[in-house]
Amino acid sequence: EPEVTQTPSHQVTQMGQEVILRCVPISNHLYFYWYRQILGQKVEFLVSFYNNEISEKSEIFDDQFSVERPDGSNFTLKIRSTKLEDSAMYFCASSTTSFGGELFFGEGSRLTVL
Amino acid sequence: DQQVKQNSPSLSVQEGRISILNCDYTNSMFDYFLWYKKYPAEGPTFLISISSIKDKNEDGRFTVFLNKSAKHLSLHIVPSQPGDSAVYFCAAQGRGFKTIFGAGTRLFVKA
């Protein structure tokens, strides 16, 4: 069964460092998303991406964040200068539709900022 | 942003009994609702969904009920099994809106 894969599974970084989280969405999906979950809290929307551009982003997704689909298969989330409060589980998801369908999630990348 | 609320952080149920997980929403523009299940160290996995034109959708042991006038939905699991122990997230979609998740309810099913 096709699945969303994410790497790395866990990354530890120093505050101020750049981090890139990678995702390979399901191949025939058109919509891509990043969500995050701070420990014990709800799953929060960060950004959605369609047709090679951001379709929506949350207030969390500030100038420190960027997304890219560099080669037609990978979908990356970059955090330019990490802060302590960026420590969270980051989930990539993909879907065939923007409405009325499920999102398929990867297993997540745990980011720990020291 | 509290558009989707799951007011019970946890629920404990005996194996074989019914589990009822509740969810309230505030945005009347939502018209598609989903339940996801999440085990530790895994991503959320889709469980069941319902469109706002329906009031009930059933899939095996899982049934979702929607009360649009009350802006309330619930997930019923019957009979509950120990393997159902997980965090359950309610989520809502509207046309042109991102999928928004609730805070989750941790279900414990005791053997």
JSON list of C-alpha atoms in Angstrom, two decimals:
[
{"chain": "A", "resi": 1, "resn": "GLU", "atom": "CA", "xyz": [0.00, 0.00, 0.00]},
{"chain": "A", "resi": 2, "resn": "PRO", "atom": "CA", "xyz": [1.39, 3.41, -0.94]},
{"chain": "A", "resi": 3, "resn": "GLU", "atom": "CA", "xyz": [2.49, 5.52, 1.97]},
{"chain": "A", "resi": 4, "resn": "VAL", "atom": "CA", "xyz": [3.97, 8.88, 2.84]},
{"chain": "A", "resi": 5, "resn": "THR", "atom": "CA", "xyz": [7.55, 8.61, 4.00]},
{"chain": "A", "resi": 6, "resn": "GLN", "atom": "CA", "xyz": [9.44, 11.13, 6.07]},
{"chain": "A", "resi": 7, "resn": "THR", "atom": "CA", "xyz": [13.10, 11.60, 6.92]},
{"chain": "A", "resi": 8, "resn": "PRO", "atom": "CA", "xyz": [14.74, 11.97, 9.31]},
{"chain": "A", "resi": 9, "resn": "SER", "atom": "CA", "xyz": [12.68, 10.29, 11.99]},
{"chain": "A", "resi": 10, "resn": "HIS", "atom": "CA", "xyz": [14.44, 12.33, 14.65]},
{"chain": "A", "resi": 11, "resn": "GLN", "atom": "CA", "xyz": [16.71, 15.35, 14.38]},
{"chain": "A", "resi": 12, "resn": "VAL", "atom": "CA", "xyz": [18.46, 17.16, 17.18]},
{"chain": "A", "resi": 13, "resn": "THR", "atom": "CA", "xyz": [19.79, 20.62, 16.39]},
{"chain": "A", "resi": 14, "resn": "GLN", "atom": "CA", "xyz": [21.14, 23.67, 18.11]},
{"chain": "A", "resi": 15, "resn": "MET", "atom": "CA", "xyz": [19.06, 26.82, 18.31]},
{"chain": "A", "resi": 16, "resn": "GLY", "atom": "CA", "xyz": [19.71, 29.06, 15.32]},
{"chain": "A", "resi": 17, "resn": "GLN", "atom": "CA", "xyz": [20.63, 26.21, 12.98]},
{"chain": "A", "resi": 18, "resn": "GLU", "atom": "CA", "xyz": [18.82, 25.46, 9.74]},
{"chain": "A", "resi": 19, "resn": "VAL", "atom": "CA", "xyz": [16.84, 22.26, 9.47]},
{"chain": "A", "resi": 20, "resn": "ILE", "atom": "CA", "xyz": [15.34, 20.54, 6.43]},
{"chain": "A", "resi": 21, "resn": "LEU", "atom": "CA", "xyz": [12.68, 17.90, 6.88]},
{"chain": "A", "resi": 22, "resn": "ARG", "atom": "CA", "xyz": [11.97, 15.71, 3.91]},
{"chain": "A", "resi": 23, "resn": "CYS", "atom": "CA", "xyz": [8.85, 13.95, 2.74]},
{"chain": "A", "resi": 24, "resn": "VAL", "atom": "CA", "xyz": [7.94, 11.73, -0.18]},
{"chain": "A", "resi": 25, "resn": "PRO", "atom": "CA", "xyz": [4.18, 12.01, -0.68]},
{"chain": "A", "resi": 26, "resn": "ILE", "atom": "CA", "xyz": [2.08, 9.32, -2.33]},
{"chain": "A", "resi": 27, "resn": "SER", "atom": "CA", "xyz": [2.89, 9.49, -6.03]},
{"chain": "A", "resi": 28, "resn": "ASN", "atom": "CA", "xyz": [-0.49, 10.31, -7.55]},
{"chain": "A", "resi": 29, "resn": "HIS", "atom": "CA", "xyz": [-1.45, 12.85, -4.88]},
{"chain": "A", "resi": 30, "resn": "LEU", "atom": "CA", "xyz": [-1.67, 16.51, -5.81]},
{"chain": "A", "resi": 31, "resn": "TYR", "atom": "CA", "xyz": [-2.03, 18.27, -2.46]},
{"chain": "A", "resi": 32, "resn": "PHE", "atom": "CA", "xyz": [0.71, 18.35, 0.14]},
{"chain": "A", "resi": 33, "resn": "TYR", "atom": "CA", "xyz": [0.72, 19.55, 3.70]},
{"chain": "A", "resi": 34, "resn": "TRP", "atom": "CA", "xyz": [2.88, 20.05, 6.74]},
{"chain": "A", "resi": 35, "resn": "TYR", "atom": "CA", "xyz": [1.39, 19.82, 10.20]},
{"chain": "A", "resi": 36, "resn": "ARG", "atom": "CA", "xyz": [3.11, 19.82, 13.55]},
{"chain": "A", "resi": 37, "resn": "GLN", "atom": "CA", "xyz": [2.30, 18.57, 17.01]},
{"chain": "A", "resi": 38, "resn": "ILE", "atom": "CA", "xyz": [4.01, 20.00, 20.03]},
{"chain": "A", "resi": 39, "resn": "LEU", "atom": "CA", "xyz": [4.20, 17.34, 22.73]},
{"chain": "A", "resi": 40, "resn": "GLY", "atom": "CA", "xyz": [0.79, 16.74, 24.25]},
{"chain": "A", "resi": 41, "resn": "GLN", "atom": "CA", "xyz": [-0.94, 19.35, 22.14]},
{"chain": "A", "resi": 42, "resn": "LYS", "atom": "CA", "xyz": [-3.15, 19.27, 19.07]},
{"chain": "A", "resi": 43, "resn": "VAL", "atom": "CA", "xyz": [-2.06, 18.67, 15.50]},
{"chain": "A", "resi": 44, "resn": "GLU", "atom": "CA", "xyz": [-1.60, 22.14, 14.02]},
{"chain": "A", "resi": 45, "resn": "PHE", "atom": "CA", "xyz": [-1.74, 23.09, 10.36]},
{"chain": "A", "resi": 46, "resn": "LEU", "atom": "CA", "xyz": [1.36, 24.79, 8.98]},
{"chain": "A", "resi": 47, "resn": "VAL", "atom": "CA", "xyz": [1.03, 24.95, 5.21]},
{"chain": "A", "resi": 48, "resn": "SER", "atom": "CA", "xyz": [-0.63, 23.45, 2.17]},
{"chain": "A", "resi": 49, "resn": "PHE", "atom": "CA", "xyz": [0.95, 23.21, -1.26]},
{"chain": "A", "resi": 50, "resn": "TYR", "atom": "CA", "xyz": [-0.61, 22.63, -4.66]},
{"chain": "A", "resi": 51, "resn": "ASN", "atom": "CA", "xyz": [0.56, 23.11, -8.21]},
{"chain": "A", "resi": 52, "resn": "ASN", "atom": "CA", "xyz": [4.03, 24.09, -7.05]},
{"chain": "A", "resi": 53, "resn": "GLU", "atom": "CA", "xyz": [2.92, 26.89, -4.82]},
{"chain": "A", "resi": 54, "resn": "ILE", "atom": "CA", "xyz": [1.65, 27.51, -1.33]},
{"chain": "A", "resi": 55, "resn": "SER", "atom": "CA", "xyz": [-2.15, 27.47, -1.30]},
{"chain": "A", "resi": 56, "resn": "GLU", "atom": "CA", "xyz": [-2.59, 28.32, 2.36]},
{"chain": "A", "resi": 57, "resn": "LYS", "atom": "CA", "xyz": [-0.42, 28.88, 5.40]},
{"chain": "A", "resi": 58, "resn": "SER", "atom": "CA", "xyz": [-1.06, 29.44, 9.08]},
{"chain": "A", "resi": 59, "resn": "GLU", "atom": "CA", "xyz": [0.19, 32.22, 11.31]},
{"chain": "A", "resi": 60, "resn": "ILE", "atom": "CA", "xyz": [2.78, 29.76, 12.61]},
{"chain": "A", "resi": 61, "resn": "PHE", "atom": "CA", "xyz": [4.33, 29.55, 9.13]},
{"chain": "A", "resi": 62, "resn": "ASP", "atom": "CA", "xyz": [6.34, 32.76, 9.30]},
{"chain": "A", "resi": 63, "resn": "ASP", "atom": "CA", "xyz": [9.38, 33.86, 7.33]},
{"chain": "A", "resi": 64, "resn": "GLN", "atom": "CA", "xyz": [11.54, 31.28, 9.08]},
{"chain": "A", "resi": 65, "resn": "PHE", "atom": "CA", "xyz": [9.67, 28.51, 7.31]},
{"chain": "A", "resi": 66, "resn": "SER", "atom": "CA", "xyz": [9.67, 27.57, 3.65]},
{"chain": "A", "resi": 67, "resn": "VAL", "atom": "CA", "xyz": [8.51, 24.62, 1.57]},
{"chain": "A", "resi": 68, "resn": "GLU", "atom": "CA", "xyz": [9.71, 23.28, -1.72]},
{"chain": "A", "resi": 69, "resn": "ARG", "atom": "CA", "xyz": [9.02, 20.47, -4.12]},
{"chain": "A", "resi": 70, "resn": "PRO", "atom": "CA", "xyz": [12.40, 20.41, -5.80]},
{"chain": "A", "resi": 71, "resn": "ASP", "atom": "CA", "xyz": [12.18, 17.35, -8.01]},
{"chain": "A", "resi": 72, "resn": "GLY", "atom": "CA", "xyz": [8.57, 16.23, -8.42]},
{"chain": "A", "resi": 73, "resn": "SER", "atom": "CA", "xyz": [8.76, 13.60, -5.70]},
{"chain": "A", "resi": 74, "resn": "ASN", "atom": "CA", "xyz": [10.21, 15.18, -2.56]},
{"chain": "A", "resi": 75, "resn": "PHE", "atom": "CA", "xyz": [8.40, 17.80, -0.52]},
{"chain": "A", "resi": 76, "resn": "THR", "atom": "CA", "xyz": [10.59, 19.60, 1.98]},
{"chain": "A", "resi": 77, "resn": "LEU", "atom": "CA", "xyz": [10.06, 21.88, 4.96]},
{"chain": "A", "resi": 78, "resn": "LYS", "atom": "CA", "xyz": [12.94, 24.18, 5.83]},
{"chain": "A", "resi": 79, "resn": "ILE", "atom": "CA", "xyz": [13.27, 26.06, 9.08]},
{"chain": "A", "resi": 80, "resn": "ARG", "atom": "CA", "xyz": [15.94, 28.70, 8.58]},
{"chain": "A", "resi": 81, "resn": "SER", "atom": "CA", "xyz": [16.90, 29.54, 12.14]},
{"chain": "A", "resi": 82, "resn": "THR", "atom": "CA", "xyz": [15.41, 27.15, 14.64]},
{"chain": "A", "resi": 83, "resn": "LYS", "atom": "CA", "xyz": [14.03, 28.27, 17.98]},
{"chain": "A", "resi": 84, "resn": "LEU", "atom": "CA", "xyz": [13.42, 26.25, 21.12]},
{"chain": "A", "resi": 85, "resn": "GLU", "atom": "CA", "xyz": [9.68, 26.44, 20.51]},
{"chain": "A", "resi": 86, "resn": "ASP", "atom": "CA", "xyz": [10.08, 24.76, 17.12]},
{"chain": "A", "resi": 87, "resn": "SER", "atom": "CA", "xyz": [10.65, 21.49, 18.97]},
{"chain": "A", "resi": 88, "resn": "ALA", "atom": "CA", "xyz": [7.75, 19.29, 17.86]},
{"chain": "A", "resi": 89, "resn": "MET", "atom": "CA", "xyz": [6.75, 16.34, 15.75]},
{"chain": "A", "resi": 90, "resn": "TYR", "atom": "CA", "xyz": [6.36, 17.46, 12.15]},
{"chain": "A", "resi": 91, "resn": "PHE", "atom": "CA", "xyz": [3.96, 15.50, 9.99]},
{"chain": "A", "resi": 92, "resn": "CYS", "atom": "CA", "xyz": [3.83, 15.57, 6.23]},
{"chain": "A", "resi": 93, "resn": "ALA", "atom": "CA", "xyz": [0.56, 14.62, 4.55]},
{"chain": "A", "resi": 94, "resn": "SER", "atom": "CA", "xyz": [-0.76, 14.30, 1.04]},
{"chain": "A", "resi": 95, "resn": "SER", "atom": "CA", "xyz": [-4.16, 13.92, -0.56]},
{"chain": "A", "resi": 96, "resn": "THR", "atom": "CA", "xyz": [-5.86, 13.57, -3.92]},
{"chain": "A", "resi": 97, "resn": "THR", "atom": "CA", "xyz": [-8.31, 16.36, -3.21]},
{"chain": "A", "resi": 98, "resn": "SER", "atom": "CA", "xyz": [-8.39, 19.54, -1.17]},
{"chain": "A", "resi": 99, "resn": "PHE", "atom": "CA", "xyz": [-11.86, 18.82, 0.15]},
{"chain": "A", "resi": 100, "resn": "GLY", "atom": "CA", "xyz": [-13.94, 15.80, 1.00]},
{"chain": "A", "resi": 101, "resn": "GLY", "atom": "CA", "xyz": [-11.11, 13.35, 1.29]},
{"chain": "A", "resi": 102, "resn": "GLU", "atom": "CA", "xyz": [-8.69, 12.04, 3.80]},
{"chain": "A", "resi": 103, "resn": "LEU", "atom": "CA", "xyz": [-5.16, 13.19, 4.34]},
{"chain": "A", "resi": 104, "resn": "PHE", "atom": "CA", "xyz": [-2.53, 10.48, 4.36]},
{"chain": "A", "resi": 105, "resn": "PHE", "atom": "CA", "xyz": [0.11, 11.17, 6.97]},
{"chain": "A", "resi": 106, "resn": "GLY", "atom": "CA", "xyz": [3.69, 10.10, 7.28]},
{"chain": "A", "resi": 107, "resn": "GLU", "atom": "CA", "xyz": [5.08, 8.81, 10.54]},
{"chain": "A", "resi": 108, "resn": "GLY", "atom": "CA", "xyz": [6.52, 12.17, 11.43]},
{"chain": "A", "resi": 109, "resn": "SER", "atom": "CA", "xyz": [9.91, 13.75, 12.03]},
{"chain": "A", "resi": 110, "resn": "ARG", "atom": "CA", "xyz": [10.69, 14.62, 15.60]},
{"chain": "A", "resi": 111, "resn": "LEU", "atom": "CA", "xyz": [12.65, 17.86, 15.86]},
{"chain": "A", "resi": 112, "resn": "THR", "atom": "CA", "xyz": [14.43, 18.67, 19.08]},
{"chain": "A", "resi": 113, "resn": "VAL", "atom": "CA", "xyz": [15.99, 22.13, 19.34]},
{"chain": "A", "resi": 114, "resn": "LEU", "atom": "CA", "xyz": [18.51, 22.57, 22.14]},
{"chain": "B", "resi": 1, "resn": "ASP", "atom": "CA", "xyz": [-7.90, 28.85, 17.12]},
{"chain": "B", "resi": 2, "resn": "GLN", "atom": "CA", "xyz": [-10.46, 26.59, 18.82]},
{"chain": "B", "resi": 3, "resn": "GLN", "atom": "CA", "xyz": [-12.70, 25.86, 15.86]},
{"chain": "B", "resi": 4, "resn": "VAL", "atom": "CA", "xyz": [-12.67, 22.13, 16.59]},
{"chain": "B", "resi": 5, "resn": "LYS", "atom": "CA", "xyz": [-12.93, 21.13, 20.23]},
{"chain": "B", "resi": 6, "resn": "GLN", "atom": "CA", "xyz": [-12.53, 17.81, 21.92]},
{"chain": "B", "resi": 7, "resn": "ASN", "atom": "CA", "xyz": [-13.27, 18.58, 25.51]},
{"chain": "B", "resi": 8, "resn": "SER", "atom": "CA", "xyz": [-12.39, 15.21, 26.99]},
{"chain": "B", "resi": 9, "resn": "PRO", "atom": "CA", "xyz": [-8.64, 14.69, 27.06]},
{"chain": "B", "resi": 10, "resn": "SER", "atom": "CA", "xyz": [-9.06, 11.03, 27.98]},
{"chain": "B", "resi": 11, "resn": "LEU", "atom": "CA", "xyz": [-11.62, 8.25, 28.19]},
{"chain": "B", "resi": 12, "resn": "SER", "atom": "CA", "xyz": [-11.36, 4.83, 29.80]},
{"chain": "B", "resi": 13, "resn": "VAL", "atom": "CA", "xyz": [-13.66, 2.00, 28.72]},
{"chain": "B", "resi": 14, "resn": "GLN", "atom": "CA", "xyz": [-13.92, -1.70, 29.49]},
{"chain": "B", "resi": 15, "resn": "GLU", "atom": "CA", "xyz": [-13.26, -4.10, 26.65]},
{"chain": "B", "resi": 16, "resn": "GLY", "atom": "CA", "xyz": [-16.47, -5.05, 24.89]},
{"chain": "B", "resi": 17, "resn": "ARG", "atom": "CA", "xyz": [-18.32, -1.90, 25.92]},
{"chain": "B", "resi": 18, "resn": "ILE", "atom": "CA", "xyz": [-19.08, 1.14, 23.80]},
{"chain": "B", "resi": 19, "resn": "SER", "atom": "CA", "xyz": [-16.63, 4.02, 23.48]},
{"chain": "B", "resi": 20, "resn": "ILE", "atom": "CA", "xyz": [-18.13, 7.40, 22.66]},
{"chain": "B", "resi": 21, "resn": "LEU", "atom": "CA", "xyz": [-15.79, 10.20, 21.67]},
{"chain": "B", "resi": 22, "resn": "ASN", "atom": "CA", "xyz": [-17.22, 13.68, 21.25]},
{"chain": "B", "resi": 23, "resn": "CYS", "atom": "CA", "xyz": [-16.29, 16.67, 19.15]},
{"chain": "B", "resi": 24, "resn": "ASP", "atom": "CA", "xyz": [-17.76, 20.15, 18.80]},
{"chain": "B", "resi": 25, "resn": "TYR", "atom": "CA", "xyz": [-17.07, 22.72, 16.13]},
{"chain": "B", "resi": 26, "resn": "THR", "atom": "CA", "xyz": [-17.79, 26.40, 15.85]},
{"chain": "B", "resi": 27, "resn": "ASN", "atom": "CA", "xyz": [-17.38, 27.21, 12.15]},
{"chain": "B", "resi": 28, "resn": "SER", "atom": "CA", "xyz": [-20.60, 26.64, 10.22]},
{"chain": "B", "resi": 29, "resn": "MET", "atom": "CA", "xyz": [-18.57, 26.61, 6.98]},
{"chain": "B", "resi": 30, "resn": "PHE", "atom": "CA", "xyz": [-17.21, 23.17, 7.85]},
{"chain": "B", "resi": 31, "resn": "ASP", "atom": "CA", "xyz": [-19.05, 20.53, 5.89]},
{"chain": "B", "resi": 32, "resn": "TYR", "atom": "CA", "xyz": [-16.88, 17.45, 5.97]},
{"chain": "B", "resi": 33, "resn": "PHE", "atom": "CA", "xyz": [-15.67, 15.77, 9.11]},
{"chain": "B", "resi": 34, "resn": "LEU", "atom": "CA", "xyz": [-13.12, 13.08, 9.75]},
{"chain": "B", "resi": 35, "resn": "TRP", "atom": "CA", "xyz": [-11.82, 10.99, 12.61]},
{"chain": "B", "resi": 36, "resn": "TYR", "atom": "CA", "xyz": [-8.20, 9.97, 12.81]},
{"chain": "B", "resi": 37, "resn": "LYS", "atom": "CA", "xyz": [-6.52, 7.52, 15.13]},
{"chain": "B", "resi": 38, "resn": "LYS", "atom": "CA", "xyz": [-2.96, 7.99, 16.31]},
{"chain": "B", "resi": 39, "resn": "TYR", "atom": "CA", "xyz": [-0.62, 5.58, 18.03]},
{"chain": "B", "resi": 40, "resn": "PRO", "atom": "CA", "xyz": [2.55, 6.85, 19.74]},
{"chain": "B", "resi": 41, "resn": "ALA", "atom": "CA", "xyz": [5.43, 7.56, 17.35]},
{"chain": "B", "resi": 42, "resn": "GLU", "atom": "CA", "xyz": [3.17, 7.19, 14.31]},
{"chain": "B", "resi": 43, "resn": "GLY", "atom": "CA", "xyz": [1.31, 9.62, 12.11]},
{"chain": "B", "resi": 44, "resn": "PRO", "atom": "CA", "xyz": [-2.48, 9.97, 12.32]},
{"chain": "B", "resi": 45, "resn": "THR", "atom": "CA", "xyz": [-4.36, 7.39, 10.28]},
{"chain": "B", "resi": 46, "resn": "PHE", "atom": "CA", "xyz": [-7.78, 7.96, 8.81]},
{"chain": "B", "resi": 47, "resn": "LEU", "atom": "CA", "xyz": [-10.63, 6.12, 10.45]},
{"chain": "B", "resi": 48, "resn": "ILE", "atom": "CA", "xyz": [-13.99, 7.33, 9.19]},
{"chain": "B", "resi": 49, "resn": "SER", "atom": "CA", "xyz": [-15.58, 10.44, 7.74]},
{"chain": "B", "resi": 50, "resn": "ILE", "atom": "CA", "xyz": [-18.97, 12.05, 7.26]},
{"chain": "B", "resi": 51, "resn": "SER", "atom": "CA", "xyz": [-20.33, 14.67, 4.93]},
{"chain": "B", "resi": 52, "resn": "SER", "atom": "CA", "xyz": [-22.61, 17.34, 6.32]},
{"chain": "B", "resi": 53, "resn": "ILE", "atom": "CA", "xyz": [-25.47, 16.08, 4.16]},
{"chain": "B", "resi": 54, "resn": "LYS", "atom": "CA", "xyz": [-25.57, 12.94, 6.30]},
{"chain": "B", "resi": 55, "resn": "ASP", "atom": "CA", "xyz": [-26.20, 12.40, 9.98]},
{"chain": "B", "resi": 56, "resn": "LYS", "atom": "CA", "xyz": [-24.66, 8.97, 10.32]},
{"chain": "B", "resi": 57, "resn": "ASN", "atom": "CA", "xyz": [-21.94, 6.93, 8.71]},
{"chain": "B", "resi": 58, "resn": "GLU", "atom": "CA", "xyz": [-21.04, 3.42, 9.74]},
{"chain": "B", "resi": 59, "resn": "ASP", "atom": "CA", "xyz": [-18.00, 1.28, 9.01]},
{"chain": "B", "resi": 60, "resn": "GLY", "atom": "CA", "xyz": [-17.79, -1.95, 10.92]},
{"chain": "B", "resi": 61, "resn": "ARG", "atom": "CA", "xyz": [-17.38, -1.24, 14.62]},
{"chain": "B", "resi": 62, "resn": "PHE", "atom": "CA", "xyz": [-17.09, 2.50, 13.99]},
{"chain": "B", "resi": 63, "resn": "THR", "atom": "CA", "xyz": [-20.02, 4.87, 13.58]},
{"chain": "B", "resi": 64, "resn": "VAL", "atom": "CA", "xyz": [-19.88, 8.63, 13.31]},
{"chain": "B", "resi": 65, "resn": "PHE", "atom": "CA", "xyz": [-22.93, 10.73, 14.12]},
{"chain": "B", "resi": 66, "resn": "LEU", "atom": "CA", "xyz": [-23.32, 14.34, 13.05]},
{"chain": "B", "resi": 67, "resn": "ASN", "atom": "CA", "xyz": [-25.73, 16.83, 14.61]},
{"chain": "B", "resi": 68, "resn": "LYS", "atom": "CA", "xyz": [-25.34, 19.87, 12.41]},
{"chain": "B", "resi": 69, "resn": "SER", "atom": "CA", "xyz": [-27.72, 22.08, 14.35]},
{"chain": "B", "resi": 70, "resn": "ALA", "atom": "CA", "xyz": [-25.70, 21.48, 17.51]},
{"chain": "B", "resi": 71, "resn": "LYS", "atom": "CA", "xyz": [-22.39, 21.57, 15.64]},
{"chain": "B", "resi": 72, "resn": "HIS", "atom": "CA", "xyz": [-21.52, 18.30, 17.31]},
{"chain": "B", "resi": 73, "resn": "LEU", "atom": "CA", "xyz": [-20.23, 14.97, 16.14]},
{"chain": "B", "resi": 74, "resn": "SER", "atom": "CA", "xyz": [-19.40, 11.78, 17.93]},
{"chain": "B", "resi": 75, "resn": "LEU", "atom": "CA", "xyz": [-17.53, 8.59, 17.19]},
{"chain": "B", "resi": 76, "resn": "HIS", "atom": "CA", "xyz": [-18.93, 5.35, 18.57]},
{"chain": "B", "resi": 77, "resn": "ILE", "atom": "CA", "xyz": [-16.78, 2.26, 18.79]},
{"chain": "B", "resi": 78, "resn": "VAL", "atom": "CA", "xyz": [-18.61, -0.92, 19.66]},
{"chain": "B", "resi": 79, "resn": "PRO", "atom": "CA", "xyz": [-17.45, -3.30, 20.88]},
{"chain": "B", "resi": 80, "resn": "SER", "atom": "CA", "xyz": [-14.27, -1.63, 22.09]},
{"chain": "B", "resi": 81, "resn": "GLN", "atom": "CA", "xyz": [-11.09, -3.65, 21.92]},
{"chain": "B", "resi": 82, "resn": "PRO", "atom": "CA", "xyz": [-7.72, -3.17, 23.65]},
{"chain": "B", "resi": 83, "resn": "GLY", "atom": "CA", "xyz": [-6.16, -2.45, 20.25]},
{"chain": "B", "resi": 84, "resn": "ASP", "atom": "CA", "xyz": [-8.40, 0.59, 19.96]},
{"chain": "B", "resi": 85, "resn": "SER", "atom": "CA", "xyz": [-6.37, 2.28, 22.70]},
{"chain": "B", "resi": 86, "resn": "ALA", "atom": "CA", "xyz": [-4.93, 5.35, 20.97]},
{"chain": "B", "resi": 87, "resn": "VAL", "atom": "CA", "xyz": [-5.46, 9.07, 20.61]},
{"chain": "B", "resi": 88, "resn": "TYR", "atom": "CA", "xyz": [-8.46, 9.97, 18.47]},
{"chain": "B", "resi": 89, "resn": "PHE", "atom": "CA", "xyz": [-8.53, 13.26, 16.61]},
{"chain": "B", "resi": 90, "resn": "CYS", "atom": "CA", "xyz": [-11.62, 14.88, 15.21]},
{"chain": "B", "resi": 91, "resn": "ALA", "atom": "CA", "xyz": [-10.96, 16.99, 12.10]},
{"chain": "B", "resi": 92, "resn": "ALA", "atom": "CA", "xyz": [-13.07, 19.30, 9.97]},
{"chain": "B", "resi": 93, "resn": "GLN", "atom": "CA", "xyz": [-12.87, 20.58, 6.40]},
{"chain": "B", "resi": 94, "resn": "GLY", "atom": "CA", "xyz": [-14.66, 23.31, 4.53]},
{"chain": "B", "resi": 95, "resn": "ARG", "atom": "CA", "xyz": [-14.35, 24.25, 0.86]},
{"chain": "B", "resi": 96, "resn": "GLY", "atom": "CA", "xyz": [-11.27, 26.39, 0.56]},
{"chain": "B", "resi": 97, "resn": "PHE", "atom": "CA", "xyz": [-10.28, 25.70, 4.15]},
{"chain": "B", "resi": 98, "resn": "LYS", "atom": "CA", "xyz": [-7.45, 23.70, 5.55]},
{"chain": "B", "resi": 99, "resn": "THR", "atom": "CA", "xyz": [-8.24, 20.58, 7.56]},
{"chain": "B", "resi": 100, "resn": "ILE", "atom": "CA", "xyz": [-8.38, 21.60, 11.21]},
{"chain": "B", "resi": 101, "resn": "PHE", "atom": "CA", "xyz": [-7.82, 19.13, 14.01]},
{"chain": "B", "resi": 102, "resn": "GLY", "atom": "CA", "xyz": [-9.07, 19.01, 17.55]},
{"chain": "B", "resi": 103, "resn": "ALA", "atom": "CA", "xyz": [-6.79, 18.44, 20.52]},
{"chain": "B", "resi": 104, "resn": "GLY", "atom": "CA", "xyz": [-7.48, 14.72, 20.62]},
{"chain": "B", "resi": 105, "resn": "THR", "atom": "CA", "xyz": [-8.95, 12.30, 23.14]},
{"chain": "B", "resi": 106, "resn": "ARG", "atom": "CA", "xyz": [-6.83, 9.49, 24.51]},
{"chain": "B", "resi": 107, "resn": "LEU", "atom": "CA", "xyz": [-8.86, 6.29, 24.68]},
{"chain": "B", "resi": 108, "resn": "PHE", "atom": "CA", "xyz": [-7.88, 3.51, 27.06]},
{"chain": "B", "resi": 109, "resn": "VAL", "atom": "CA", "xyz": [-9.64, 0.20, 26.54]},
{"chain": "B", "resi": 110, "resn": "LYS", "atom": "CA", "xyz": [-9.11, -2.07, 29.52]},
{"chain": "B", "resi": 111, "resn": "ALA", "atom": "CA", "xyz": [-9.02, -5.81, 29.04]}
]
